[in-house]
Amino acid sequence: MALTLTEKILKNHLVEPVGELPARGADIAVRIDQTLTQDATGTMAYLQFETIGLDRVKTDVSVSYIDHNTLQEDFKNMDDHRYLQSIASRYGLWFSRVGNGICHQVHLERFGAPGKTLLGSDSHTPTGGGIGMLAIGAGGLDVAVAMGGGAFHLSMPKVFGVRLTGTLRPGVSAKDVILEVLRRETVKGGVGSVYEYFGPGVAGLSVPQRATITNMGAELGATCSVFPSDETTRRFMALMGREDDFTALEADEGATYDKIIEIDLTALESMAAQPHSPDAVGTVSSLAGKPVTQVVIGSCTNSSLDDLTAVASIVKGKHVAPGVEAGIAPGSRQTLMAAEKSGVLGELIRAGFRILESACGPCIGMGFAPNSGGVSVRTFNRNFKGRSGTPDASVYLVSPETAAATAIAGMITDPVTMALALSENRSSFTLPPDYFFRDDNMLIAPLPLEEAKKTEIIRGPNIKPCPTGPELPDSLELPVLLKAADNVSTDDIMPAGAKVLPLRSNIPEISKFTFERLDTSFYARAKDAAGCFVVGGENYGQGSSREHAALAPMYLGVRAVLVKSFARIHKANLINYGIIPLVFDNPADYDKIAQGDVLEFSGIKRSLEEGGPFLLLRKSDGYRFTAKNDLDERSRKVLLVGGLAAWTRIGGQ
Ligand code: MIC
Ligand code: SF4
């Protein structure tokens, strides 16, 4: 049978069921070749890994990156860095030191390989799909299990084909492609699916451009996105000094997709995601002329040498407009070094860009917050309200070309009007023909086992043990402490930013910020309530993979979350931490249930054991309703024992 590329890679890694791939939606378990973590999710992942009791990771490659918590206002972030470095030495991981770059870009450049599986404790792990990897984001606990050699469980995804034809016009770039996909598909269109790109338009896209598209596929809610591995991939791998890791891969002739989306690259315009959602997409031409106060280029979506070169070509000989603060954060240290060598960096400094370090930075509110009511134009992937650090700022997500044109004009500007500068100036930024791109000086290789065993784990006062959840009762009678609307993001459940991120290794402290963006009284009310439910709408838990959005609610006594639909990673995180994810059988019940209602949730164990519907009743008037039990058998077993850590301890697979 002709297979899609996604199916081929899944089949090669299938652990359960044995043999053929099952139907869409069925539970599957796959072997994981590589893992990545970053510092903001890594500490919890390794605290969990330590409890598994192994001497060494069992994957082919596991890398621990430091790229998120780089504003060090006190001891906390560096304590975390040192803990992570000692863990890497102790358990046989690679360690990417702070300053080496953003995990996704460094991984693509230094470790990624076509046809491999990668599991990362960050939602943008699918960046690796740009070189034909099946790269999936997950919670830290799932990554810890994978590092211990455990398979990763997921629903057999649908495979959506995106057929690209034509060639991008000068000024239009990969970001515009993914924004167009988001415009059509929305932030929940990809839940349970993989987006697989193919067609004659693929050949014209460089690997960094493909990686921009697969990276921001996370905003579709997709499991991941993937490109074929072709001659362009081979050249990229050779440039990185890793041609040996290259394999050509593509879908079989005649493979069938669950649906096909057609995009004519030639007809594509510059696009922008408007406040406050990555799918609120319009054309840049329709926004042209809007004054802006800030422009930032960077993040794991758009910080490659290609991106920086496009910006330098547009701003060459010009200056950042007086009313604008502009910054640029190169995605990796080797990109920064290449930008210096090619003259790109000098041009950016000359034009007035602030050069930020190679890290996540403003993308996660680590500095560079906009002014009050400011308009910030960014090349990032998320513009949820408040994520920039300024609650009333308006953030627009655009391509590097649009950001550059906007920075010099001081207002939103379609770069197509500057296409000439773009094509004429590009050639002035070239690397010497013998330039050696690869730079591994800030990567620390795994130690041999005997030496590794002698490493002492460094635990500063910021590292607190991961709390465990309460036992599962057969019935619960608890209030609905919060009723939220559609598309609640994990940023809404547990904000990030310079103030909160240093607390990622300390659940009691970070839990004080739970749901702060939606209701500042939640923490105090949860503390008083001693147990509660949360109600939400569609696509609950979209965005980041942070398991703190499950851990902190668990710590505060949230026992079940009742919604119209869930985002994939968050639903898995809830299960991993013993919170029952419930989906209204009848979505109209969402309107009937109010904040403050006391609900009786009964027969829990039976529903989990047998797989029947979940039974609920409102105490005030006896109104009965049901929630769907769409959980696979393993998830039900995990919930019965109180979460994935307990399940793993009793030998569950
Ligand atoms: C994000 O972009 O929101 C983050 C910060 O990278 C998160 C991970 C985290 O919260 O630590 C993600 O995307 O998973
Ligand atoms: Fe870092 Fe932003 Fe990418 Fe998250 S989305 S990994 S915060 S650059």
GROMACS .gro file of C-alpha atoms and ligand atoms in nm, residues 38 40-41 68 122-124 364 382 387 504 544-546, ligand 1:
model
   28
   38GLN     CA    1   1.494   2.330   2.731
   40ALA     CA    2   1.204   2.610   3.141
   41THR     CA    3   1.056   2.261   3.106
   68HIS     CA    4   1.462   3.030   2.780
  122ASP     CA    5   0.857   2.221   2.390
  123SER     CA    6   0.565   2.269   2.155
  124HIS     CA    7   0.784   2.390   1.867
  364ILE     CA    8   0.860   3.447   2.603
  382ARG     CA    9   0.247   3.345   1.926
  387ARG     CA   10   0.256   3.711   2.637
  504ARG     CA   11   0.951   2.670   3.697
  544SER     CA   12   0.291   2.583   2.492
  545SER     CA   13   0.370   2.232   2.614
  546ARG     CA   14   0.445   2.354   2.968
  654MIC     C1   15   0.659   2.879   2.445
  654MIC     O1   16   0.691   2.916   2.333
  654MIC     O2   17   0.549   2.908   2.495
  654MIC     C2   18   0.756   2.796   2.525
  654MIC     C3   19   0.803   2.877   2.638
  654MIC     O3   20   0.868   2.765   2.445
  654MIC     C4   21   0.684   2.668   2.567
  654MIC     C5   22   0.758   2.586   2.664
  654MIC     C6   23   0.753   2.639   2.803
  654MIC     O4   24   0.650   2.691   2.846
  654MIC     O5   25   0.855   2.627   2.871
  654MIC     C7   26   0.640   2.579   2.452
  654MIC     O6   27   0.620   2.625   2.343
  654MIC     O7   28   0.617   2.459   2.473
   0.00000   0.00000   0.00000
